[in-house]
PDB file of C-alpha atoms in Angstrom:
ATOM      1  CA  MET A 253      21.146  -5.753 -53.895  1.00 37.00           C
ATOM      2  CA  PRO A 254      23.170  -8.762 -55.100  1.00 36.00           C
ATOM      3  CA  PRO A 255      21.277 -10.902 -57.596  1.00 35.00           C
ATOM      4  CA  PRO A 256      19.484 -14.111 -56.556  1.00 33.00           C
ATOM      5  CA  PHE A 257      20.942 -17.390 -57.768  1.00 32.00           C
ATOM      6  CA  LEU A 258      19.563 -20.699 -58.859  1.00 30.00           C
ATOM      7  CA  THR A 259      21.008 -23.767 -57.185  1.00 32.00           C
ATOM      8  CA  SER A 260      21.797 -27.137 -58.681  1.00 33.00           C
ATOM      9  CA  LYS A 261      19.673 -30.006 -57.383  1.00 33.00           C
ATOM     10  CA  ARG A 262      22.634 -32.226 -56.551  1.00 37.00           C
ATOM     11  CA  MET A 263      25.122 -29.974 -54.787  1.00 48.00           C
ATOM     12  CA  GLN A 264      23.709 -26.429 -54.899  1.00 51.00           C
ATOM     13  CA  THR A 265      26.920 -24.839 -56.165  1.00 57.00           C
ATOM     14  CA  LEU A 266      27.180 -21.192 -57.123  1.00 58.00           C
ATOM     15  CA  PRO A 267      26.695 -20.416 -60.856  1.00 56.00           C
ATOM     16  CA  THR A 268      29.910 -18.491 -61.345  1.00 56.00           C
ATOM     17  CA  GLU A 269      28.747 -16.907 -64.586  1.00 58.00           C
ATOM     18  CA  SER A 270      26.240 -14.854 -62.562  1.00 74.00           C
ATOM     19  CA  LEU A 271      28.685 -13.611 -59.945  1.00 89.00           C
ATOM     20  CA  GLY A 272      30.270 -10.873 -62.045  1.00 92.00           C
ATOM     21  CA  ALA A 273      33.028  -9.089 -60.129  1.00 95.00           C
ATOM     22  CA  TYR A 274      32.684 -11.612 -57.303  1.00 96.00           C
ATOM     23  CA  ALA A 275      33.460 -14.711 -59.398  1.00 96.00           C
ATOM     24  CA  ASP A 276      36.668 -16.574 -58.584  1.00 97.00           C
ATOM     25  CA  GLU A 277      38.198 -15.671 -61.940  1.00 97.00           C
ATOM     26  CA  GLU A 278      37.697 -11.978 -61.191  1.00 97.00           C
ATOM     27  CA  LEU A 279      38.703 -12.084 -57.527  1.00 98.00           C
ATOM     28  CA  ILE A 280      41.965 -13.869 -58.309  1.00 98.00           C
ATOM     29  CA  LYS A 281      43.088 -10.757 -60.208  1.00 98.00           C
ATOM     30  CA  HIS A 282      43.361  -9.016 -56.824  1.00 98.00           C
ATOM     31  CA  LEU A 283      46.045 -11.526 -55.763  1.00 98.00           C
ATOM     32  CA  PRO A 284      48.975 -11.374 -58.215  1.00 98.00           C
ATOM     33  CA  GLY A 285      50.703 -14.725 -58.580  1.00 98.00           C
ATOM     34  CA  PHE A 286      47.683 -16.762 -57.404  1.00 98.00           C
ATOM     35  CA  THR A 287      45.638 -19.137 -59.554  1.00 98.00           C
ATOM     36  CA  ASN A 288      42.242 -20.816 -59.123  1.00 98.00           C
ATOM     37  CA  HIS A 289      41.786 -24.580 -59.036  1.00 98.00           C
ATOM     38  CA  TYR A 290      38.900 -27.048 -58.623  1.00 98.00           C
ATOM     39  CA  ILE A 291      39.300 -30.637 -57.509  1.00 97.00           C
ATOM     40  CA  THR A 292      36.940 -33.395 -56.392  1.00 98.00           C
ATOM     41  CA  VAL A 293      38.098 -35.062 -53.170  1.00 98.00           C
ATOM     42  CA  ASN A 294      36.183 -37.093 -50.599  1.00 98.00           C
ATOM     43  CA  GLY A 295      33.091 -36.886 -52.805  1.00 97.00           C
ATOM     44  CA  VAL A 296      32.935 -33.067 -53.027  1.00 98.00           C
ATOM     45  CA  GLN A 297      34.350 -30.514 -55.408  1.00 98.00           C
ATOM     46  CA  LEU A 298      36.507 -27.962 -53.608  1.00 98.00           C
ATOM     47  CA  HIS A 299      37.708 -24.639 -54.909  1.00 98.00           C
ATOM     48  CA  TYR A 300      41.120 -23.406 -53.842  1.00 98.00           C
ATOM     49  CA  ALA A 301      43.497 -20.628 -54.835  1.00 98.00           C
ATOM     50  CA  GLU A 302      47.234 -21.180 -54.764  1.00 98.00           C
ATOM     51  CA  GLY A 303      50.289 -18.938 -54.905  1.00 98.00           C
ATOM     52  CA  GLY A 304      53.896 -18.709 -53.787  1.00 98.00           C
ATOM     53  CA  SER A 305      56.511 -21.366 -53.128  1.00 97.00           C
ATOM     54  CA  GLY A 306      58.219 -22.953 -50.165  1.00 97.00           C
ATOM     55  CA  PRO A 307      56.754 -24.890 -47.219  1.00 98.00           C
ATOM     56  CA  ALA A 308      53.031 -25.494 -47.644  1.00 98.00           C
ATOM     57  CA  LEU A 309      50.570 -23.393 -45.642  1.00 98.00           C
ATOM     58  CA  ILE A 310      46.888 -24.388 -45.877  1.00 99.00           C
ATOM     59  CA  CYS A 311      44.583 -21.446 -45.061  1.00 99.00           C
ATOM     60  CA  LEU A 312      40.998 -22.186 -44.021  1.00 99.00           C
ATOM     61  CA  PRO A 313      38.407 -19.367 -43.730  1.00 98.00           C
ATOM     62  CA  GLY A 314      35.429 -18.954 -41.433  1.00 98.00           C
ATOM     63  CA  TRP A 315      31.798 -17.821 -41.392  1.00 98.00           C
ATOM     64  CA  PRO A 316      30.470 -15.863 -43.178  1.00 98.00           C
ATOM     65  CA  GLN A 317      33.431 -15.439 -45.535  1.00 98.00           C
ATOM     66  CA  THR A 318      35.290 -17.366 -48.250  1.00 98.00           C
ATOM     67  CA  TRP A 319      38.842 -18.026 -49.426  1.00 98.00           C
ATOM     68  CA  TYR A 320      39.009 -14.328 -50.295  1.00 98.00           C
ATOM     69  CA  SER A 321      39.084 -13.400 -46.587  1.00 98.00           C
ATOM     70  CA  TYR A 322      42.828 -14.062 -46.719  1.00 98.00           C
ATOM     71  CA  HIS A 323      43.450 -11.382 -49.350  1.00 98.00           C
ATOM     72  CA  PRO A 324      44.877  -8.857 -46.822  1.00 98.00           C
ATOM     73  CA  ILE A 325      47.753 -11.251 -46.000  1.00 98.00           C
ATOM     74  CA  ALA A 326      47.897 -13.825 -48.824  1.00 98.00           C
ATOM     75  CA  THR A 327      50.377 -12.165 -51.178  1.00 98.00           C
ATOM     76  CA  GLN A 328      52.768 -11.419 -48.318  1.00 98.00           C
ATOM     77  CA  LEU A 329      52.561 -15.003 -47.065  1.00 98.00           C
ATOM     78  CA  ALA A 330      53.224 -16.219 -50.600  1.00 98.00           C
ATOM     79  CA  GLN A 331      56.629 -14.534 -50.530  1.00 98.00           C
ATOM     80  CA  ARG A 332      57.738 -17.216 -48.039  1.00 98.00           C
ATOM     81  CA  TYR A 333      55.309 -20.119 -48.363  1.00 98.00           C
ATOM     82  CA  ARG A 334      53.264 -22.131 -50.819  1.00 98.00           C
ATOM     83  CA  VAL A 335      49.902 -20.695 -49.799  1.00 98.00           C
ATOM     84  CA  ILE A 336      46.691 -22.628 -50.479  1.00 99.00           C
ATOM     85  CA  LEU A 337      43.426 -20.794 -49.737  1.00 99.00           C
ATOM     86  CA  VAL A 338      40.511 -23.231 -49.579  1.00 98.00           C
ATOM     87  CA  ASP A 339      36.754 -22.786 -49.802  1.00 98.00           C
ATOM     88  CA  LEU A 340      35.534 -25.331 -47.268  1.00 98.00           C
ATOM     89  CA  ARG A 341      32.722 -27.767 -47.993  1.00 98.00           C
ATOM     90  CA  GLY A 342      29.607 -25.574 -48.082  1.00 98.00           C
ATOM     91  CA  MET A 343      31.522 -22.356 -48.788  1.00 98.00           C
ATOM     92  CA  GLY A 344      31.921 -20.130 -51.843  1.00 97.00           C
ATOM     93  CA  SER A 345      32.466 -22.109 -55.037  1.00 96.00           C
ATOM     94  CA  SER A 346      32.894 -25.440 -53.290  1.00 98.00           C
ATOM     95  CA  ASP A 347      30.085 -27.999 -53.285  1.00 98.00           C
ATOM     96  CA  LYS A 348      27.267 -27.730 -50.768  1.00 98.00           C
ATOM     97  CA  PRO A 349      26.054 -31.286 -50.160  1.00 98.00           C
ATOM     98  CA  LEU A 350      23.318 -32.130 -47.694  1.00 97.00           C
ATOM     99  CA  VAL A 351      25.677 -33.964 -45.324  1.00 98.00           C
ATOM    100  CA  GLY A 352      29.276 -34.049 -44.133  1.00 98.00           C
ATOM    101  CA  TYR A 353      29.584 -30.854 -42.098  1.00 98.00           C
ATOM    102  CA  ASP A 354      31.103 -32.393 -38.993  1.00 98.00           C
ATOM    103  CA  LYS A 355      34.671 -31.140 -38.699  1.00 98.00           C
ATOM    104  CA  LYS A 356      36.172 -34.608 -38.987  1.00 98.00           C
ATOM    105  CA  THR A 357      34.658 -35.076 -42.451  1.00 98.00           C
ATOM    106  CA  MET A 358      35.620 -31.540 -43.462  1.00 98.00           C
ATOM    107  CA  ALA A 359      39.177 -32.219 -42.260  1.00 98.00           C
ATOM    108  CA  GLN A 360      39.216 -35.329 -44.431  1.00 98.00           C
ATOM    109  CA  ASP A 361      38.332 -33.100 -47.391  1.00 98.00           C
ATOM    110  CA  ILE A 362      41.444 -31.040 -46.689  1.00 98.00           C
ATOM    111  CA  TYR A 363      43.634 -34.072 -46.060  1.00 98.00           C
ATOM    112  CA  GLU A 364      42.675 -35.609 -49.394  1.00 98.00           C
ATOM    113  CA  LEU A 365      43.375 -32.257 -51.042  1.00 98.00           C
ATOM    114  CA  THR A 366      46.896 -32.313 -49.616  1.00 98.00           C
ATOM    115  CA  ARG A 367      47.348 -35.869 -50.916  1.00 98.00           C
ATOM    116  CA  HIS A 368      46.230 -34.726 -54.366  1.00 97.00           C
ATOM    117  CA  LEU A 369      48.771 -31.912 -54.221  1.00 97.00           C
ATOM    118  CA  GLY A 370      51.532 -34.323 -53.211  1.00 97.00           C
ATOM    119  CA  LEU A 371      52.062 -32.653 -49.840  1.00 98.00           C
ATOM    120  CA  GLU A 372      53.258 -35.033 -47.150  1.00 97.00           C
ATOM    121  CA  LYS A 373      53.281 -32.464 -44.345  1.00 98.00           C
ATOM    122  CA  VAL A 374      51.667 -29.039 -44.079  1.00 98.00           C
ATOM    123  CA  SER A 375      51.116 -26.219 -41.649  1.00 98.00           C
ATOM    124  CA  LEU A 376      47.584 -24.908 -41.274  1.00 99.00           C
ATOM    125  CA  LEU A 377      46.162 -21.473 -40.514  1.00 99.00           C
ATOM    126  CA  GLY A 378      42.469 -21.495 -39.680  1.00 98.00           C
ATOM    127  CA  HIS A 379      40.155 -18.628 -38.776  1.00 98.00           C
ATOM    128  CA  ASP A 380      36.806 -19.096 -37.004  1.00 98.00           C
ATOM    129  CA  ILE A 381      35.140 -22.242 -38.476  1.00 98.00           C
ATOM    130  CA  GLY A 382      38.358 -22.762 -40.422  1.00 98.00           C
ATOM    131  CA  GLY A 383      40.173 -23.048 -37.102  1.00 98.00           C
ATOM    132  CA  MET A 384      37.787 -25.813 -36.073  1.00 98.00           C
ATOM    133  CA  VAL A 385      38.524 -27.737 -39.281  1.00 98.00           C
ATOM    134  CA  ALA A 386      42.262 -27.107 -38.963  1.00 98.00           C
ATOM    135  CA  SER A 387      42.136 -28.448 -35.391  1.00 98.00           C
ATOM    136  CA  SER A 388      40.349 -31.582 -36.562  1.00 98.00           C
ATOM    137  CA  PHE A 389      42.945 -32.043 -39.310  1.00 99.00           C
ATOM    138  CA  ALA A 390      45.713 -31.954 -36.688  1.00 98.00           C
ATOM    139  CA  PHE A 391      43.873 -34.393 -34.411  1.00 98.00           C
ATOM    140  CA  ASN A 392      43.135 -36.875 -37.177  1.00 98.00           C
ATOM    141  CA  TYR A 393      46.288 -36.497 -39.289  1.00 98.00           C
ATOM    142  CA  PRO A 394      49.100 -35.569 -36.890  1.00 98.00           C
ATOM    143  CA  GLU A 395      51.683 -37.168 -39.144  1.00 98.00           C
ATOM    144  CA  ALA A 396      50.667 -34.728 -41.896  1.00 98.00           C
ATOM    145  CA  THR A 397      50.659 -31.643 -39.643  1.00 98.00           C
ATOM    146  CA  GLU A 398      53.809 -29.575 -39.207  1.00 98.00           C
ATOM    147  CA  LYS A 399      52.383 -26.678 -37.184  1.00 98.00           C
ATOM    148  CA  LEU A 400      48.895 -25.407 -36.380  1.00 98.00           C
ATOM    149  CA  ILE A 401      47.775 -21.765 -36.173  1.00 99.00           C
ATOM    150  CA  LEU A 402      44.305 -20.959 -34.849  1.00 98.00           C
ATOM    151  CA  ALA A 403      42.958 -17.424 -35.276  1.00 98.00           C
ATOM    152  CA  ASP A 404      39.848 -16.854 -33.159  1.00 98.00           C
ATOM    153  CA  GLY A 405      38.647 -20.417 -33.556  1.00 97.00           C
ATOM    154  CA  ALA A 406      39.462 -23.873 -32.155  1.00 97.00           C
ATOM    155  CA  HIS A 407      37.876 -27.310 -32.095  1.00 98.00           C
ATOM    156  CA  PRO A 408      34.341 -27.426 -30.622  1.00 97.00           C
ATOM    157  CA  SER A 409      34.301 -28.636 -27.028  1.00 94.00           C
ATOM    158  CA  GLU A 410      31.849 -29.230 -24.209  1.00 92.00           C
ATOM    159  CA  GLY A 411      32.445 -25.671 -23.078  1.00 89.00           C
ATOM    160  CA  MET A 412      30.051 -24.602 -25.817  1.00 92.00           C
ATOM    161  CA  MET A 413      27.251 -26.154 -23.820  1.00 91.00           C
ATOM    162  CA  GLN A 414      27.820 -23.496 -21.151  1.00 89.00           C
ATOM    163  CA  MET A 415      27.118 -20.586 -23.472  1.00 90.00           C
ATOM    164  CA  PRO A 416      24.276 -18.496 -22.037  1.00 90.00           C
ATOM    165  CA  LEU A 417      20.916 -18.247 -23.734  1.00 90.00           C
ATOM    166  CA  LEU A 418      20.643 -14.678 -22.460  1.00 95.00           C
ATOM    167  CA  PRO A 419      23.503 -12.147 -22.248  1.00 95.00           C
ATOM    168  CA  ALA A 420      24.931 -11.024 -18.935  1.00 94.00           C
ATOM    169  CA  PRO A 421      23.175  -7.865 -17.701  1.00 96.00           C
ATOM    170  CA  GLY A 422      24.610  -4.781 -19.334  1.00 96.00           C
ATOM    171  CA  SER A 423      26.986  -6.730 -21.591  1.00 96.00           C
ATOM    172  CA  PHE A 424      24.949  -6.813 -24.828  1.00 97.00           C
ATOM    173  CA  THR A 425      25.669  -3.504 -26.534  1.00 97.00           C
ATOM    174  CA  GLU A 426      26.696  -2.391 -30.028  1.00 97.00           C
ATOM    175  CA  LYS A 427      30.088  -4.074 -29.635  1.00 97.00           C
ATOM    176  CA  MET A 428      30.723  -7.581 -28.350  1.00 97.00           C
ATOM    177  CA  ASN A 429      31.919  -7.585 -24.762  1.00 96.00           C
ATOM    178  CA  GLY A 430      35.311  -9.283 -24.482  1.00 95.00           C
ATOM    179  CA  GLN A 431      34.685 -10.300 -20.868  1.00 94.00           C
ATOM    180  CA  TYR A 432      31.152 -11.594 -21.463  1.00 94.00           C
ATOM    181  CA  PRO A 433      30.933 -12.446 -25.171  1.00 94.00           C
ATOM    182  CA  TYR A 434      27.453 -13.183 -26.473  1.00 96.00           C
ATOM    183  CA  PRO A 435      27.639 -14.969 -29.863  1.00 96.00           C
ATOM    184  CA  TRP A 436      23.881 -15.300 -30.335  1.00 97.00           C
ATOM    185  CA  TRP A 437      24.276 -16.654 -33.893  1.00 97.00           C
ATOM    186  CA  MET A 438      25.594 -19.914 -32.432  1.00 96.00           C
ATOM    187  CA  ALA A 439      21.982 -20.637 -31.457  1.00 96.00           C
ATOM    188  CA  PHE A 440      20.334 -18.946 -34.433  1.00 97.00           C
ATOM    189  CA  ASN A 441      22.373 -21.044 -36.866  1.00 98.00           C
ATOM    190  CA  GLN A 442      21.128 -24.228 -35.189  1.00 97.00           C
ATOM    191  CA  VAL A 443      17.642 -23.553 -36.553  1.00 97.00           C
ATOM    192  CA  LYS A 444      16.856 -25.380 -39.789  1.00 96.00           C
ATOM    193  CA  LYS A 445      15.027 -23.833 -42.761  1.00 96.00           C
ATOM    194  CA  LEU A 446      13.939 -20.615 -41.048  1.00 97.00           C
ATOM    195  CA  PRO A 447      17.279 -18.751 -41.531  1.00 97.00           C
ATOM    196  CA  GLU A 448      17.145 -19.441 -45.269  1.00 96.00           C
ATOM    197  CA  GLN A 449      13.653 -17.964 -45.425  1.00 97.00           C
ATOM    198  CA  LEU A 450      14.612 -14.910 -43.411  1.00 97.00           C
ATOM    199  CA  LEU A 451      18.020 -14.166 -44.931  1.00 97.00           C
ATOM    200  CA  ALA A 452      17.930 -15.232 -48.593  1.00 97.00           C
ATOM    201  CA  GLY A 453      18.311 -12.098 -50.699  1.00 96.00           C
ATOM    202  CA  ARG A 454      18.938  -9.925 -47.637  1.00 97.00           C
ATOM    203  CA  PHE A 455      22.067 -11.452 -46.096  1.00 98.00           C
ATOM    204  CA  GLU A 456      23.794  -8.064 -46.177  1.00 98.00           C
ATOM    205  CA  TYR A 457      21.720  -6.987 -43.167  1.00 98.00           C
ATOM    206  CA  LEU A 458      23.171  -9.782 -41.060  1.00 98.00           C
ATOM    207  CA  LEU A 459      26.674  -9.087 -42.351  1.00 98.00           C
ATOM    208  CA  ASP A 460      26.555  -5.379 -41.583  1.00 98.00           C
ATOM    209  CA  TYR A 461      25.291  -6.079 -38.069  1.00 98.00           C
ATOM    210  CA  LEU A 462      27.870  -8.810 -37.488  1.00 98.00           C
ATOM    211  CA  PHE A 463      30.846  -6.774 -38.685  1.00 98.00           C
ATOM    212  CA  GLY A 464      29.721  -3.842 -36.570  1.00 98.00           C
ATOM    213  CA  TYR A 465      29.284  -6.067 -33.514  1.00 98.00           C
ATOM    214  CA  VAL A 466      32.522  -8.095 -33.555  1.00 98.00           C
ATOM    215  CA  MET A 467      34.970  -5.631 -35.160  1.00 98.00           C
ATOM    216  CA  LEU A 468      36.521  -2.713 -33.321  1.00 98.00           C
ATOM    217  CA  ASP A 469      36.973  -0.838 -36.603  1.00 98.00           C
ATOM    218  CA  GLU A 470      34.327  -2.063 -38.999  1.00 98.00           C
ATOM    219  CA  ARG A 471      35.575   0.387 -41.641  1.00 98.00           C
ATOM    220  CA  LYS A 472      38.346  -2.141 -42.306  1.00 98.00           C
ATOM    221  CA  MET A 473      35.748  -4.449 -43.871  1.00 98.00           C
ATOM    222  CA  SER A 474      35.441  -2.782 -47.258  1.00 98.00           C
ATOM    223  CA  ALA A 475      32.233  -2.209 -49.182  1.00 98.00           C
ATOM    224  CA  PHE A 476      33.551  -4.576 -51.867  1.00 98.00           C
ATOM    225  CA  ASP A 477      34.190  -7.363 -49.343  1.00 98.00           C
ATOM    226  CA  ARG A 478      30.746  -6.890 -47.807  1.00 98.00           C
ATOM    227  CA  ALA A 479      29.071  -7.090 -51.194  1.00 97.00           C
ATOM    228  CA  LEU A 480      31.107 -10.173 -52.093  1.00 98.00           C
ATOM    229  CA  TYR A 481      30.144 -12.106 -48.957  1.00 98.00           C
ATOM    230  CA  ALA A 482      26.520 -10.997 -49.219  1.00 97.00           C
ATOM    231  CA  THR A 483      26.434 -12.229 -52.799  1.00 96.00           C
ATOM    232  CA  VAL A 484      27.843 -15.686 -52.123  1.00 96.00           C
ATOM    233  CA  TYR A 485      25.741 -16.254 -48.989  1.00 97.00           C
ATOM    234  CA  ASN A 486      22.533 -14.725 -50.295  1.00 96.00           C
ATOM    235  CA  GLN A 487      20.978 -17.922 -51.610  1.00 94.00           C
ATOM    236  CA  PRO A 488      19.178 -20.537 -49.507  1.00 96.00           C
ATOM    237  CA  GLY A 489      21.630 -23.332 -50.372  1.00 97.00           C
ATOM    238  CA  SER A 490      24.607 -21.338 -49.083  1.00 97.00           C
ATOM    239  CA  ILE A 491      22.808 -20.353 -45.881  1.00 98.00           C
ATOM    240  CA  ARG A 492      21.714 -23.940 -45.299  1.00 98.00           C
ATOM    241  CA  ALA A 493      25.237 -25.289 -45.867  1.00 98.00           C
ATOM    242  CA  SER A 494      27.044 -22.725 -43.703  1.00 98.00           C
ATOM    243  CA  ASN A 495      24.562 -23.196 -40.861  1.00 98.00           C
ATOM    244  CA  ALA A 496      25.264 -26.922 -41.084  1.00 98.00           C
ATOM    245  CA  TRP A 497      28.778 -26.210 -39.785  1.00 98.00           C
ATOM    246  CA  TYR A 498      27.107 -25.119 -36.536  1.00 98.00           C
ATOM    247  CA  GLN A 499      24.489 -27.856 -36.525  1.00 98.00           C
ATOM    248  CA  ALA A 500      27.288 -30.457 -36.490  1.00 98.00           C
ATOM    249  CA  PHE A 501      28.720 -29.236 -33.166  1.00 98.00           C
ATOM    250  CA  ASP A 502      27.172 -32.135 -31.224  1.00 97.00           C
ATOM    251  CA  GLN A 503      29.091 -34.622 -33.356  1.00 98.00           C
ATOM    252  CA  ASP A 504      32.233 -32.493 -33.181  1.00 98.00           C
ATOM    253  CA  ILE A 505      32.082 -32.454 -29.380  1.00 98.00           C
ATOM    254  CA  ALA A 506      31.603 -36.222 -29.311  1.00 98.00           C
ATOM    255  CA  ASP A 507      34.598 -36.651 -31.616  1.00 98.00           C
ATOM    256  CA  ALA A 508      36.720 -34.377 -29.421  1.00 97.00           C
ATOM    257  CA  LYS A 509      36.286 -36.770 -26.508  1.00 96.00           C
ATOM    258  CA  MET A 510      38.121 -39.420 -28.530  1.00 97.00           C
ATOM    259  CA  TYR A 511      41.206 -37.304 -29.228  1.00 97.00           C
ATOM    260  CA  GLY A 512      44.416 -37.085 -27.233  1.00 96.00           C
ATOM    261  CA  ARG A 513      46.404 -33.892 -26.867  1.00 97.00           C
ATOM    262  CA  LEU A 514      48.207 -32.571 -29.909  1.00 98.00           C
ATOM    263  CA  THR A 515      51.991 -32.842 -29.865  1.00 98.00           C
ATOM    264  CA  MET A 516      52.919 -30.490 -32.722  1.00 98.00           C
ATOM    265  CA  PRO A 517      53.454 -26.763 -31.993  1.00 98.00           C
ATOM    266  CA  VAL A 518      50.196 -24.800 -31.799  1.00 98.00           C
ATOM    267  CA  LEU A 519      49.777 -21.026 -31.945  1.00 98.00           C
ATOM    268  CA  GLY A 520      46.593 -19.266 -30.922  1.00 98.00           C
ATOM    269  CA  ILE A 521      46.003 -15.731 -32.194  1.00 98.00           C
ATOM    270  CA  GLY A 522      43.179 -14.125 -30.262  1.00 98.00           C
ATOM    271  CA  SER A 523      41.298 -10.907 -30.839  1.00 98.00           C
ATOM    272  CA  TYR A 524      39.769  -9.080 -27.907  1.00 98.00           C
ATOM    273  CA  VAL A 525      36.698 -11.330 -28.169  1.00 96.00           C
ATOM    274  CA  SER A 526      38.540 -14.688 -28.200  1.00 97.00           C
ATOM    275  CA  TYR A 527      41.888 -14.203 -26.477  1.00 97.00           C
ATOM    276  CA  GLN A 528      40.668 -15.390 -23.067  1.00 95.00           C
ATOM    277  CA  TYR A 529      38.912 -18.394 -24.610  1.00 95.00           C
ATOM    278  CA  LEU A 530      42.065 -19.486 -26.463  1.00 97.00           C
ATOM    279  CA  GLN A 531      44.178 -18.995 -23.343  1.00 97.00           C
ATOM    280  CA  MET A 532      41.899 -21.293 -21.381  1.00 95.00           C
ATOM    281  CA  SER A 533      41.121 -23.923 -24.013  1.00 95.00           C
ATOM    282  CA  LEU A 534      44.304 -24.502 -26.018  1.00 98.00           C
ATOM    283  CA  PRO A 535      46.436 -25.901 -23.145  1.00 97.00           C
ATOM    284  CA  TYR A 536      43.838 -28.665 -22.769  1.00 95.00           C
ATOM    285  CA  MET A 537      44.054 -29.348 -26.473  1.00 97.00           C
ATOM    286  CA  ALA A 538      47.820 -29.381 -27.094  1.00 98.00           C
ATOM    287  CA  GLU A 539      51.142 -29.880 -25.301  1.00 97.00           C
ATOM    288  CA  GLN A 540      53.135 -27.144 -27.069  1.00 98.00           C
ATOM    289  CA  VAL A 541      50.976 -24.020 -26.989  1.00 98.00           C
ATOM    290  CA  GLN A 542      51.643 -20.338 -27.477  1.00 98.00           C
ATOM    291  CA  VAL A 543      48.775 -17.829 -27.321  1.00 98.00           C
ATOM    292  CA  ILE A 544      49.150 -14.199 -28.309  1.00 98.00           C
ATOM    293  CA  GLY A 545      46.530 -11.491 -28.113  1.00 98.00           C
ATOM    294  CA  ILE A 546      45.842  -8.789 -30.663  1.00 98.00           C
ATOM    295  CA  LEU A 547      43.561  -7.015 -28.270  1.00 98.00           C
ATOM    296  CA  ASP A 548      43.142  -3.875 -30.358  1.00 98.00           C
ATOM    297  CA  SER A 549      41.398  -5.945 -33.027  1.00 98.00           C
ATOM    298  CA  GLY A 550      37.991  -7.514 -33.326  1.00 98.00           C
ATOM    299  CA  HIS A 551      37.195 -10.961 -34.656  1.00 98.00           C
ATOM    300  CA  TYR A 552      38.145 -10.266 -38.287  1.00 98.00           C
ATOM    301  CA  LEU A 553      41.846  -9.952 -37.565  1.00 98.00           C
ATOM    302  CA  PHE A 554      43.090 -10.197 -41.147  1.00 98.00           C
ATOM    303  CA  GLU A 555      41.167  -7.079 -42.121  1.00 98.00           C
ATOM    304  CA  GLU A 556      41.774  -5.065 -38.936  1.00 98.00           C
ATOM    305  CA  LYS A 557      45.386  -5.946 -38.119  1.00 98.00           C
ATOM    306  CA  PRO A 558      47.020  -7.763 -41.066  1.00 98.00           C
ATOM    307  CA  ASP A 559      50.563  -6.681 -40.162  1.00 98.00           C
ATOM    308  CA  ARG A 560      50.233  -8.032 -36.617  1.00 98.00           C
ATOM    309  CA  VAL A 561      48.876 -11.339 -37.915  1.00 98.00           C
ATOM    310  CA  LEU A 562      51.729 -11.638 -40.411  1.00 98.00           C
ATOM    311  CA  GLU A 563      54.301 -10.935 -37.710  1.00 98.00           C
ATOM    312  CA  ALA A 564      52.827 -13.641 -35.480  1.00 98.00           C
ATOM    313  CA  VAL A 565      52.664 -16.194 -38.301  1.00 98.00           C
ATOM    314  CA  TYR A 566      56.206 -15.486 -39.498  1.00 98.00           C
ATOM    315  CA  ASP A 567      57.648 -15.753 -35.983  1.00 98.00           C
ATOM    316  CA  PHE A 568      55.846 -19.028 -35.345  1.00 98.00           C
ATOM    317  CA  LEU A 569      56.609 -20.725 -38.652  1.00 98.00           C
ATOM    318  CA  ARG A 570      60.195 -19.522 -38.906  1.00 92.00           C
TER     319      ARG A 570
END
């Protein structure tokens, strides 16, 4: 079982000296040509890894992963682009403050990071929660957004309010049903304090269930990756911070009502669990939309079908 961690009183950051093989300085060795960096922007310290050269591509991960979720595709992307893999506010080695988990504030974190890096215009690739933050970045900083790629995640909308409390009869089995998806953790993660008490020190049980439920081939999520994510999410501060991404949906939905449609090119990459959702939602969100389905993959597309993801990204950004 991954070791428990103490948390700092101010920001509850991970003590990297206790992470062993899962510390940023060890993980970066798996990505030749990439380097770790830490910068304070918008009042929080963010960790990011950077590699490659060319047009800038900001990569934002989702729950319950970290910057390392891009490792199946990062080195290949870095052959064509300046790739920046970011631990979002509340994730991995980035700070975990008590506030600021609405996607507009998290997008401001990323915008100020791009300013620090001297990047006037960037493309963004976001997965899951990272797609929500990438969407907010495009809405709030269109002049800084070249193109937007959303992999199984887009900006929160009022449609979330229609999610069922109970699954459709016969649809809740070992694998998520693509026609009647039942993401029960959307509700579970709304609960404050109880998830930390239930999951701290035993987060691997949730991870194993989740990967089995939303992946078609869960063998593609390696034992090392599972142990890594269990380790970094195993402490109460990390659980509290990552759940706060979900608890901010009300504010995100209110913010969405203030946005117009995006005018830059937008690509949606949907697994079998999200393809229909992206097809329906993205045309309301943007004027120039392309949606492709990788229907022989579950939610964790980078692990299950990295070559297909790379092909879609290359074609879109070319």
